[in-house]
XYZ file of C-alpha atoms in Angstrom:
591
model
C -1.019 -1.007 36.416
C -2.963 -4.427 36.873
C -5.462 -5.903 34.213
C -7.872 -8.121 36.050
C -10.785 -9.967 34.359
C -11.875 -10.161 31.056
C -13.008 -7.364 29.273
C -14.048 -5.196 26.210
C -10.607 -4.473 25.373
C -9.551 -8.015 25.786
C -12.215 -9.508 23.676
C -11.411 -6.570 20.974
C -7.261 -7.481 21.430
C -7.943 -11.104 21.014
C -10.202 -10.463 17.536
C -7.712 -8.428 16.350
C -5.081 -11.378 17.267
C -7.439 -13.736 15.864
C -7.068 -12.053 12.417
C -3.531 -11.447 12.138
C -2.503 -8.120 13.827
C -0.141 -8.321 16.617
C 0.483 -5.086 16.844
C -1.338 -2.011 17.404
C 0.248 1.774 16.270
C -0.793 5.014 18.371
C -0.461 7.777 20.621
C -1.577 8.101 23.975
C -4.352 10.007 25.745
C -5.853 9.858 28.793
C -9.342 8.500 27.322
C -7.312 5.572 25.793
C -5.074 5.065 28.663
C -7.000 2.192 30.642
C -7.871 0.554 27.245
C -3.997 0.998 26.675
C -3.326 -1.132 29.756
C -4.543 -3.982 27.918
C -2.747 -3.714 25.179
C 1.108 -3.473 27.191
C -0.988 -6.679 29.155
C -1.697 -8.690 25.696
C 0.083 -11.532 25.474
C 0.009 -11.295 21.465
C -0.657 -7.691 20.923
C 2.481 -5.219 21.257
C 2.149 -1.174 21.375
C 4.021 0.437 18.962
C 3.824 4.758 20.087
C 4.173 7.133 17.072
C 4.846 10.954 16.952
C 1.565 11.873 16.106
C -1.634 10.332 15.285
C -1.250 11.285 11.151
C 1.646 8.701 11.151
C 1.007 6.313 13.305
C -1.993 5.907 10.506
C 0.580 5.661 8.123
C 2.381 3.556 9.619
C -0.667 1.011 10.356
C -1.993 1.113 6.595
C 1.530 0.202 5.766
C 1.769 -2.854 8.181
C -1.918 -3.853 6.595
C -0.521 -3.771 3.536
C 2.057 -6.289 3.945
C 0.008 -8.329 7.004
C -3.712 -8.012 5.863
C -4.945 -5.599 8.443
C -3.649 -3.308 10.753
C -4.903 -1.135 13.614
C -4.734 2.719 14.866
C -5.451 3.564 18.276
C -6.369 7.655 19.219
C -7.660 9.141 21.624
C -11.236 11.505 20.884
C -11.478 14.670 18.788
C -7.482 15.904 18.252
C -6.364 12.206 17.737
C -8.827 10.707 15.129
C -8.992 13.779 13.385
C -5.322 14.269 13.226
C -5.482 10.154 11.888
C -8.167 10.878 9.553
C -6.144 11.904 6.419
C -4.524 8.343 7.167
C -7.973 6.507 7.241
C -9.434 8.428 3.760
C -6.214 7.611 2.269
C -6.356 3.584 3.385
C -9.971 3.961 1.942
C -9.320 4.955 -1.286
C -6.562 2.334 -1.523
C -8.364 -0.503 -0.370
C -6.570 -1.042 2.576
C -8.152 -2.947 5.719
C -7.791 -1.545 9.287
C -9.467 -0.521 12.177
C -9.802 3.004 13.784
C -9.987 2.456 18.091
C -10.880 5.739 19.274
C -11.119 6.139 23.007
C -13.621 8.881 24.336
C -15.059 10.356 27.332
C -16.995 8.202 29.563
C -20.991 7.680 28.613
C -21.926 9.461 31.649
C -20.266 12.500 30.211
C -21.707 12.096 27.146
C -25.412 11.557 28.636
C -24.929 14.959 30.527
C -23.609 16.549 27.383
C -20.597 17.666 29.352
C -18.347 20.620 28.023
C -15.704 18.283 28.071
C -12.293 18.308 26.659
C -11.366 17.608 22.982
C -14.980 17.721 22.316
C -16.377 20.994 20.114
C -17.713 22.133 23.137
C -21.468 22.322 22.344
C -22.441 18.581 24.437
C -22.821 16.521 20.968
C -20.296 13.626 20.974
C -21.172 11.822 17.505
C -19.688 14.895 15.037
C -16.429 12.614 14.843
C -18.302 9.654 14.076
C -20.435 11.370 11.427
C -16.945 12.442 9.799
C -15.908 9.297 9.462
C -19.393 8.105 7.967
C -17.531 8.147 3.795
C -14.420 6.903 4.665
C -15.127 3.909 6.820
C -16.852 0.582 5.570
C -18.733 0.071 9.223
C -18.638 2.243 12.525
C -19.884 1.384 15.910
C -19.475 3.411 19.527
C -19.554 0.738 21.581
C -21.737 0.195 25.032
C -21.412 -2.738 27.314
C -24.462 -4.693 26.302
C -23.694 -4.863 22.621
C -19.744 -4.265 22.597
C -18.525 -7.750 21.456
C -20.932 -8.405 18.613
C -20.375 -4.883 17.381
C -16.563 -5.686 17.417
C -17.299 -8.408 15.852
C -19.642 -6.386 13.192
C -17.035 -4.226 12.128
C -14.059 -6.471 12.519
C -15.596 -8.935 10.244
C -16.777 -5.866 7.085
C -13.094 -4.623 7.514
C -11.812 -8.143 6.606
C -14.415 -8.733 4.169
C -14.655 -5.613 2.153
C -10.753 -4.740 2.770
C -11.384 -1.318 3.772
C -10.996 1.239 7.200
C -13.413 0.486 9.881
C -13.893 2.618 12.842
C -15.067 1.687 16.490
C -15.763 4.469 19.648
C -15.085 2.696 22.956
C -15.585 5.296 25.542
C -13.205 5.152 28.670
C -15.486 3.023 31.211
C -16.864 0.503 28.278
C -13.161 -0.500 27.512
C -12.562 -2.019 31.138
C -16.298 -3.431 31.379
C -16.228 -6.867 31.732
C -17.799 -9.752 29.142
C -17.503 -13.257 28.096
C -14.668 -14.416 25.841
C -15.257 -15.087 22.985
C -17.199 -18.885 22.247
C -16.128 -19.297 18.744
C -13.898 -17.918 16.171
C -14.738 -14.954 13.641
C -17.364 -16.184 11.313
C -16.052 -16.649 7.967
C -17.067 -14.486 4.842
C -20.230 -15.250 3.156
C -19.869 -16.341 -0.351
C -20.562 -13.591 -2.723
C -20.437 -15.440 -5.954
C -23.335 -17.154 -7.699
C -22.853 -20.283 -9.104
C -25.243 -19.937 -12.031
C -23.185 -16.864 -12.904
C -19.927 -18.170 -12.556
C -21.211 -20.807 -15.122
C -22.310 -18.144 -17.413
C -19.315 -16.051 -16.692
C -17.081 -18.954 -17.635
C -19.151 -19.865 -20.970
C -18.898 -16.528 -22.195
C -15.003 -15.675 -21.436
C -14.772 -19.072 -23.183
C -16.570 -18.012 -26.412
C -14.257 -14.923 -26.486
C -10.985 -16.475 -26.382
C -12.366 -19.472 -29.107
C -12.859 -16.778 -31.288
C -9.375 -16.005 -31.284
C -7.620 -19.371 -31.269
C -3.982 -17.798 -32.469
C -4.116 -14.998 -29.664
C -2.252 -13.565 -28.089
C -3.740 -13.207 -24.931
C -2.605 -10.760 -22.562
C -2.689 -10.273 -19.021
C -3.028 -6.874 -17.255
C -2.469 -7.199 -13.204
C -4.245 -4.560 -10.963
C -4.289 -3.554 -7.040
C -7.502 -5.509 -6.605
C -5.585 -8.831 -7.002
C -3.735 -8.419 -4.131
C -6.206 -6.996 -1.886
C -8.455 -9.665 -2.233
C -5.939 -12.202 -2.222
C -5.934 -13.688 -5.472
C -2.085 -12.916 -6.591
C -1.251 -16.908 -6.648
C -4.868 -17.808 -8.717
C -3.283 -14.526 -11.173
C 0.429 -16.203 -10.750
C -1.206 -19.487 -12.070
C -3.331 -18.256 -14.996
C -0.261 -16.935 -16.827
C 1.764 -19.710 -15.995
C -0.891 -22.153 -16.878
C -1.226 -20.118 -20.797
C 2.806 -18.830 -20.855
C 0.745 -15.278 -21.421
C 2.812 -12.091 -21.523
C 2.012 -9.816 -18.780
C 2.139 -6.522 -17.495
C 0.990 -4.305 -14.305
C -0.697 -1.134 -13.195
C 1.738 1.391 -11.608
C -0.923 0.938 -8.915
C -0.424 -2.876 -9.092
C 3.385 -2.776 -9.545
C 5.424 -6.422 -7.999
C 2.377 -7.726 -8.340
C 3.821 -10.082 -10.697
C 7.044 -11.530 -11.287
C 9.031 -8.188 -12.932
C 12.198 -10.739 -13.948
C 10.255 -12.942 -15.726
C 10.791 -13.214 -19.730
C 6.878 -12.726 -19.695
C 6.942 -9.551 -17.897
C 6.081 -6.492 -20.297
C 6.791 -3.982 -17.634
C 4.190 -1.161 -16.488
C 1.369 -0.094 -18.506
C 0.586 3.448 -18.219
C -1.472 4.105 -20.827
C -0.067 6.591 -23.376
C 2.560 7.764 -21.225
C 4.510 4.693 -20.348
C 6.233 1.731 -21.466
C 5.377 0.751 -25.506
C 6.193 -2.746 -25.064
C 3.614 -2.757 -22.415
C 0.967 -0.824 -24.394
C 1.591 -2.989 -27.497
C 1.425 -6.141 -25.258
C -1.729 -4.803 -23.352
C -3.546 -2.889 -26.467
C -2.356 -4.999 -29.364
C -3.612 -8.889 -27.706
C -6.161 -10.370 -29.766
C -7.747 -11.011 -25.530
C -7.121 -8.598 -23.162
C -7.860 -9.547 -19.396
C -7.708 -6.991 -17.363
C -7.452 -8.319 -13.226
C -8.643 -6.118 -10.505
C -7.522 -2.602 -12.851
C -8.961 0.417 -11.631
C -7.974 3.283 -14.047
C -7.064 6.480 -12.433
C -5.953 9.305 -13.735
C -1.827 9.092 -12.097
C -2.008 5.126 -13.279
C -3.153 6.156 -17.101
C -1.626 8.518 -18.087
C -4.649 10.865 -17.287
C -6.936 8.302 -18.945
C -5.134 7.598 -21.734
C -5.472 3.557 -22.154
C -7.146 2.480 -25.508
C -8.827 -0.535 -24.956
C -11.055 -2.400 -27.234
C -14.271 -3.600 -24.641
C -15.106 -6.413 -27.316
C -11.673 -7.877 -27.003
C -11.296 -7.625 -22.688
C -12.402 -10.007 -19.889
C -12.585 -7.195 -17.234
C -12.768 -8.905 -13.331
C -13.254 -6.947 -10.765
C -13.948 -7.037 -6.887
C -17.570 -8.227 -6.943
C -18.183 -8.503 -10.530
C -16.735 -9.521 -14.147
C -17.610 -8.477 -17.793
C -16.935 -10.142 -20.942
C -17.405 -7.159 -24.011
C -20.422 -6.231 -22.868
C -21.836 -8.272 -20.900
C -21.779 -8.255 -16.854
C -21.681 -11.189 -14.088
C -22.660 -10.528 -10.644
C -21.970 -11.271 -8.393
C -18.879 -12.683 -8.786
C -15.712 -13.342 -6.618
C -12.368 -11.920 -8.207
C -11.016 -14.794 -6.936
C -13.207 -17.468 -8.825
C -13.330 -15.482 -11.999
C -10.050 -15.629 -12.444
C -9.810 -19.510 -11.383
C -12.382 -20.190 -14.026
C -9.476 -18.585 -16.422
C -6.892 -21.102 -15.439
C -8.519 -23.780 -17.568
C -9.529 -21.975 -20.485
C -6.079 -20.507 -21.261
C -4.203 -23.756 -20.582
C -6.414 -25.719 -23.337
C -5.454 -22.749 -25.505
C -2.228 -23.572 -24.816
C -1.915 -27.078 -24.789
C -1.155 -28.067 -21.563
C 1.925 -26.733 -22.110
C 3.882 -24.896 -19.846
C 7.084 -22.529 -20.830
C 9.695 -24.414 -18.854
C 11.503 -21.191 -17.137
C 8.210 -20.519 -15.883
C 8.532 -24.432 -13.646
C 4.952 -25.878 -12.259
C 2.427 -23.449 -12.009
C 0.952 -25.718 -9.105
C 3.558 -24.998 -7.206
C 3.603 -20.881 -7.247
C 3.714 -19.794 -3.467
C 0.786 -18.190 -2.310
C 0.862 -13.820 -1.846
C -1.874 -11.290 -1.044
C -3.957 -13.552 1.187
C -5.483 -11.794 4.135
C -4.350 -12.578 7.514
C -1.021 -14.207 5.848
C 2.473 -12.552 4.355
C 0.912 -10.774 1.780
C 2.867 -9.166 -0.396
C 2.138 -7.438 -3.705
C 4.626 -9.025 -5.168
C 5.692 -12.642 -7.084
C 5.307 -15.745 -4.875
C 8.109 -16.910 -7.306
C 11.048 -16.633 -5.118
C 14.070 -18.366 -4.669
C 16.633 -17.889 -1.776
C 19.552 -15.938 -3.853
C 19.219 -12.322 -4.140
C 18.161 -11.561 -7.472
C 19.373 -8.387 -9.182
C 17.417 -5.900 -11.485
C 17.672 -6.663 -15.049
C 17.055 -2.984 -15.330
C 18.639 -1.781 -18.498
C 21.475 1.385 -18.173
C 22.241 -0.520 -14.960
C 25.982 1.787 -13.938
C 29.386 -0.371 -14.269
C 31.755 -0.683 -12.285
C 34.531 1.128 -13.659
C 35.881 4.715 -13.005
C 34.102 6.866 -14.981
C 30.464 5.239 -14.097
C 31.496 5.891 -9.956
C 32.477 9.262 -10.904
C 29.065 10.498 -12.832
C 27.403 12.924 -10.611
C 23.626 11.351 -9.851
C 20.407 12.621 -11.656
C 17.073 10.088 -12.075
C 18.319 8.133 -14.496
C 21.655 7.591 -12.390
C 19.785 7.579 -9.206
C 17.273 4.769 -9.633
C 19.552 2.250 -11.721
C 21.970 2.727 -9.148
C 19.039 1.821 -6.793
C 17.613 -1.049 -8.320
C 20.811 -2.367 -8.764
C 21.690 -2.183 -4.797
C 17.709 -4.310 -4.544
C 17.648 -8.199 -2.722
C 15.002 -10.644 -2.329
C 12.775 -10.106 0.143
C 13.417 -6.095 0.000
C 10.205 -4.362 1.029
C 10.502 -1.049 -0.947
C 8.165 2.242 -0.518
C 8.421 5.058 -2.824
C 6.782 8.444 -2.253
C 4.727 10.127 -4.323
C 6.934 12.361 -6.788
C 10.449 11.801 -8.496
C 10.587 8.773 -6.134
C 7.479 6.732 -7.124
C 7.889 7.303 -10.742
C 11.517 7.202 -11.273
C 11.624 3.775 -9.621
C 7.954 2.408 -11.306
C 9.999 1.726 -14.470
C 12.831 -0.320 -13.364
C 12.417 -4.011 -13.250
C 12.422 -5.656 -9.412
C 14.319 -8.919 -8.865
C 11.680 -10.889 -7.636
C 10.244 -11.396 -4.185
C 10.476 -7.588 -3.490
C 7.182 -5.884 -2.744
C 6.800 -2.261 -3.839
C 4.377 -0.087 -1.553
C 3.691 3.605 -3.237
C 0.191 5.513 -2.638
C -0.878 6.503 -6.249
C -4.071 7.964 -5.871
C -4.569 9.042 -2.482
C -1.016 10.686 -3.347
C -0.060 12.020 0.191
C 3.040 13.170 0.175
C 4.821 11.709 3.534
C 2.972 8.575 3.537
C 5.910 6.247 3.058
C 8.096 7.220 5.917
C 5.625 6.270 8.618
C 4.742 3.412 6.249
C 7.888 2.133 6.429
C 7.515 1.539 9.978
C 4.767 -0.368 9.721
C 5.276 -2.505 6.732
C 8.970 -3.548 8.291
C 7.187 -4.162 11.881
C 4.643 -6.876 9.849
C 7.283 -8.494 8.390
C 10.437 -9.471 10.403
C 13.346 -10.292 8.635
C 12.723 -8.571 5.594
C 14.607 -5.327 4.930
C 12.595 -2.043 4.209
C 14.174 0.069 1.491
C 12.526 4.041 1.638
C 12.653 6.399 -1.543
C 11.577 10.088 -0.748
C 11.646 13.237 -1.540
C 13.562 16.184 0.721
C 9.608 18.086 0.664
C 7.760 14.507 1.476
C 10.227 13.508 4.363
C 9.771 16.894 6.191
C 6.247 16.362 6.490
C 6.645 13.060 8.316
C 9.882 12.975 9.783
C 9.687 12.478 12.899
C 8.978 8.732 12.676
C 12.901 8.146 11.936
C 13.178 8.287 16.020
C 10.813 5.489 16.479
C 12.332 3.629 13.379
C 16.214 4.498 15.154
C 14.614 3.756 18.463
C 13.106 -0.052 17.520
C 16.562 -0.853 15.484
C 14.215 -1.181 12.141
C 16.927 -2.316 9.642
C 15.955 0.162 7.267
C 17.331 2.154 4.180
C 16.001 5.636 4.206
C 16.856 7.515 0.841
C 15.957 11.249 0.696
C 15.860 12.391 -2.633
C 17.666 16.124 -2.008
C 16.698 18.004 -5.309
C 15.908 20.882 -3.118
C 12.018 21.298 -3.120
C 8.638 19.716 -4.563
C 10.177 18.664 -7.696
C 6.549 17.117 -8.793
C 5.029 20.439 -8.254
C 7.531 22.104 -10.427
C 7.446 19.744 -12.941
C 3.083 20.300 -13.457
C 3.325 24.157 -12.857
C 6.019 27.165 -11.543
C 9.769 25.431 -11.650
C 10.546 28.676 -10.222
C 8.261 29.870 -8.230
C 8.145 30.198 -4.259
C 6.096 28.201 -2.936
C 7.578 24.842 -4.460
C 10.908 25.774 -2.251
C 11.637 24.288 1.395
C 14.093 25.038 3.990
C 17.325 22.756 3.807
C 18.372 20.430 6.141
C 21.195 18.239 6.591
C 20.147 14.701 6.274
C 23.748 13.342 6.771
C 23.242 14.155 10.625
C 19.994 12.512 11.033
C 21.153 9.704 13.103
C 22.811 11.998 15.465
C 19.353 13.864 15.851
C 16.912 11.173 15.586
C 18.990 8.391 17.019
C 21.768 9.475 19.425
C 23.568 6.526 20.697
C 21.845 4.093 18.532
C 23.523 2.322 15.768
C 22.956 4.514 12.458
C 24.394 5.290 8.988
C 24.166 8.701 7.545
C 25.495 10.430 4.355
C 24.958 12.597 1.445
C 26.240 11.164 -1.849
C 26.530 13.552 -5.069
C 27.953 10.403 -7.402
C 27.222 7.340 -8.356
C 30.511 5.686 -6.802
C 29.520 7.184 -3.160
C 25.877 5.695 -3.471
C 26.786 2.815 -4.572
C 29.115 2.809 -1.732
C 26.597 3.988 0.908
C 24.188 0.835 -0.213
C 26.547 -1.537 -0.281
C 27.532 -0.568 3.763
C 23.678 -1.194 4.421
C 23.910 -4.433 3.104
C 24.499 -5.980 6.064
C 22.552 -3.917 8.478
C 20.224 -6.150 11.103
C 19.161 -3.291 13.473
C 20.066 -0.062 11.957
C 18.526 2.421 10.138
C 20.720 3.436 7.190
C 20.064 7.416 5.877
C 21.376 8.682 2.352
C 20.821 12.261 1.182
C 21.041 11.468 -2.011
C 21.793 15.117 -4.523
C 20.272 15.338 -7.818
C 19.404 18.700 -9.660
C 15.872 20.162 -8.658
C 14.298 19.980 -12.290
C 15.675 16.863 -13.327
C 12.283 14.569 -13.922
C 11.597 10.870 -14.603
C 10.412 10.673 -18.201
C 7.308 8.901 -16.731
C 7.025 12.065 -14.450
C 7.569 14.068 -17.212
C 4.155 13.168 -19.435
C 2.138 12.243 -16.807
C 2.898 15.695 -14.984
C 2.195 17.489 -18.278
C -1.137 15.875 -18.482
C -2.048 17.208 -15.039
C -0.885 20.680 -15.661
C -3.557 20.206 -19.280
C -6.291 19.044 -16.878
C -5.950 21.405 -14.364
C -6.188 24.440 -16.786
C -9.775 22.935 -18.429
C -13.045 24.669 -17.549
């Protein structure tokens, strides 16, 4: 069909453009098909069709995660809805996108029209009032105030990096308006200099207090979301602190660096990273948001007196609050303080903290994990790493085989997503080389998230290499985005974890019960199912000689989608997985 003139959809395309999306994920439907027009039209906007609305979701929350926003397209009623687990889940991760729902035409709506994919009862706002506490900003759009409301909710996505949700209803999207006159107005400073001044005064008292140290750095989600990761990258270069991360906040931070402590979870994770965390004379903890997955079920012991806590909007030092306050700037006003505790003095492995590259920005490459890259492929340090000789090929695969063999097979650049279960917390406690950026969903926790996710975060970033872990339970849920990932030539390494069932569920309650089973399938025909004459890999390995085999033949892979059914016994856990799943089973059984 011919696009003439300009119009709503164009001016919404070319904001979306404008701040870094050039693509849009979705699924047809016929009140979204004349605003779809547009998009096939855009000169910098590409359609990318999912299965169903739940994943293409998925799959734009993971392209926002690595881009800086994304965008979801439905149609009314069945499509948002069916996107709406998506949208809650990009919420409660802090991810930025945009909901474009296309509905019935005004006129309908006026008349209060029995119309289809509608409740039936002439009220068209019930969707819109759903999406009222998971959304930042919401607007159904008319042709009078169309562009500034794009503009509205465009700009509070972007600013508050969370889902936004506009209603352009079928006759709006084609109405014509001006282009736009002048580019997206930037974001309003939120931080006060007076209290950025006292902020800095006081976080300087505290660490004067204890000249000798140490001082420790704990990295959290926030960082990256609001595009601080090179201002964190810099502070513990500028002080050579010792570091560690959030499982929420994990490749945040170089994970081969000497520095690196590994991932603090509380009780139930790594002691060098609770000593390192816990034990510093000055604790600062950067964007951390506690949950109960990321702590062990709350199981951190910090001292308040001893922590600089910075968050979004607002800082503490012991006791005492700053706001508002930019993450950002709070943590710049670090950078100084901790290098005159240090001297001036750089460690030299850790080379010119001026010249860190930049991750996390929005709008830009970001990341999640180290901006200290080099070229080379960079492999784990991981200890238990398997050798190369006979008898380490021949060891049949559990975890602990699994995931070294795994993190082993990593490369720079390597963009890998890890489902929640055996998956996310059998790879959390291996070291990354650095450059790789690990994507995982630990407190929304919906199982089936990475596989559309994986679309999306290899789609934002060209060139890099997307490496899925997931479980056999988690991939049936959203499986059928491998034919859009076979159909685009995504070079891609999908491993499905076979251990026969919802090994995280049997590890918190009933190892043998019913309902934790699933139906098997063969995943070493997938590409003959999901991708018939396409290039593809497929395979199921039982040893650690065949896996490593089967990720060494991906290596090379430009445009095909590698699958590995990977065996390992059903009740064989992480340790990680282990305590943190018998914490849940003791919470769930309080009054």
């Amino acid at each position: 069909m011919a696009v003439t003139g300009y119009t709503v959809a164009d001016y919404l395309l070319d904001r979306l453009h404008e701040l870094g999306v050039d693509r849009v994920f979705g699924v047809p439907g016929d009140y979204t098909l004349a605003l779809l027009d547009h998009v096939v039209a855009h000169p910098g906007v590409a359609w990318t069709g999912c299965a169903n609305e739940l994943n293409a979701g998925y799959a734009a929350d993971g392209y926002a995660r690595i881009r800086g926003l994304g965008a979801v397209m439905t149609t009314f009623g069945v499509g948002e809805l069916s996107a709406l687990n998506a949208v809650a889940g990009a919420f409660a991760e802090h991810v930025p996108l945009v909901e474009i729902v296309g509905s019935p035409a005004t006129g309908s709506q006026a008349a209060q029209r029995i119309v289809h994919h509608s409740l039936g009862d002439g009220v068209f706002t019930h969707f819109l009032d759903m999406h009222a506490g998971v959304t930042c900003a919401r607007a159904a759009l008319t042709p009078d105030d169309a562009t500034a409301e794009i503009d509205r909710v465009l700009c509070t996505v972007r600013d508050e990096r969370l889902p936004g949700y506009l209603v352009v209803p079928a006759e709006v999207a084609v109405a014509e308006v001006d282009p736009p006159d002048a580019p997206l107005p930037a974001a309003p400073p939120e931080t006060d200099q007076e209290v950025l001044s006292r902020f800095t005064e006081a976080a300087g008292r505290l660490l004067d207090a204890h000249p000798d140290g140490p001082v420790a750095v704990l990295g959290g989600l926030l960082v990256h979301r609001f595009g601080a990761t090179s201002v964190l990258e810099n502070l513990v270069a500028a002080g050579g602190l010792r570091y560690a991360t959030t499982l929420w906040g994990k490749s945040l931070l170089d994970e081969s660096d000497p520095l690196f402590a590994g991932v603090y979870s509380g009780a139930a994770g790594d002691q060098d990273a609770r000593r390192t965390v816990e034990d510093a004379a000055v604790t600062v903890l950067a964007g951390v948001q506690f949950t109960d997955l990321n702590s062990g079920f709350f199981s951190q012991h910090l001292d308040r007196a001893r922590t600089v806590e910075i968050d979004a909007e607002m800082s503490s030092v012991g006791d005492e609050l700053f706001a508002p306050l930019r993450l950002v700037d709070a943590l710049q006003a670090l950078v100084p303080l901790v290098t005159a505790i240090a001297g001036g003095r750089v460690p030299a492995e850790l080379g010119d903290p001026a010249a860190t590259g930049a991750t996390g920005s929005t709008g830009g490459p970001a990341t999640g994990g180290s901006g200290r890259g080099d070229a080379t492929a960079h492999r784990s340090p991981a200890a238990g790493t398997a050798t190369d000789d006979d008898a380490a090929d021949a060891a049949p695969l559990g975890q602990q085989t699994l995931w070294d063999t795994v993190a082993a097979a990593l490369r720079t650049g390597d963009i890998v997503l890890a489902d929640q279960g055996t998956s996310f917390y059998g790879m959390a406690t291996h070291r990354l080389p650095r450059g790789v950026t690990f994507l995982g969903q630990p407190l929304w926790a919906s199982i089936g998230y990475t596989l559309p996710a994986l679309l999306g975060a290899t789609l934002a970033a060209p060139g890099r290499r997307g490496v899925l872990l997931i479980g056999d339970g988690a991939a049936q849920m959203t499986v059928q985005e491998l034919g859009t990932l076979f159909a685009l030539g995504v070079p891609a390494v999908v491993l499905v974890v076979d251990n026969d069932g919802y090994t995280v569920e049997r590890a918190i309650h009933g190892p043998k019960q019913p309902y934790n089973d699933i139906p098997r399938w063969d995943w070493s025909r997938a590409g003959d199912f999901f991708g018939p004459g396409r290039p593809s890999r497929s395979s199921r390995v039982t040893t650690v000689g065949a896996l490593r085999e089967a990720l060494a033949a991906a290596e090379g892979s430009t445009d095909t989608v590698t699958v590995i059914q990977a065996a390992v016994p059903p009740l064989d856990v992480p340790p990680l997985l282990t305590s943190i799943a018998q914490a849940a089973a003791l919470a769930n059984s309080r009054r």
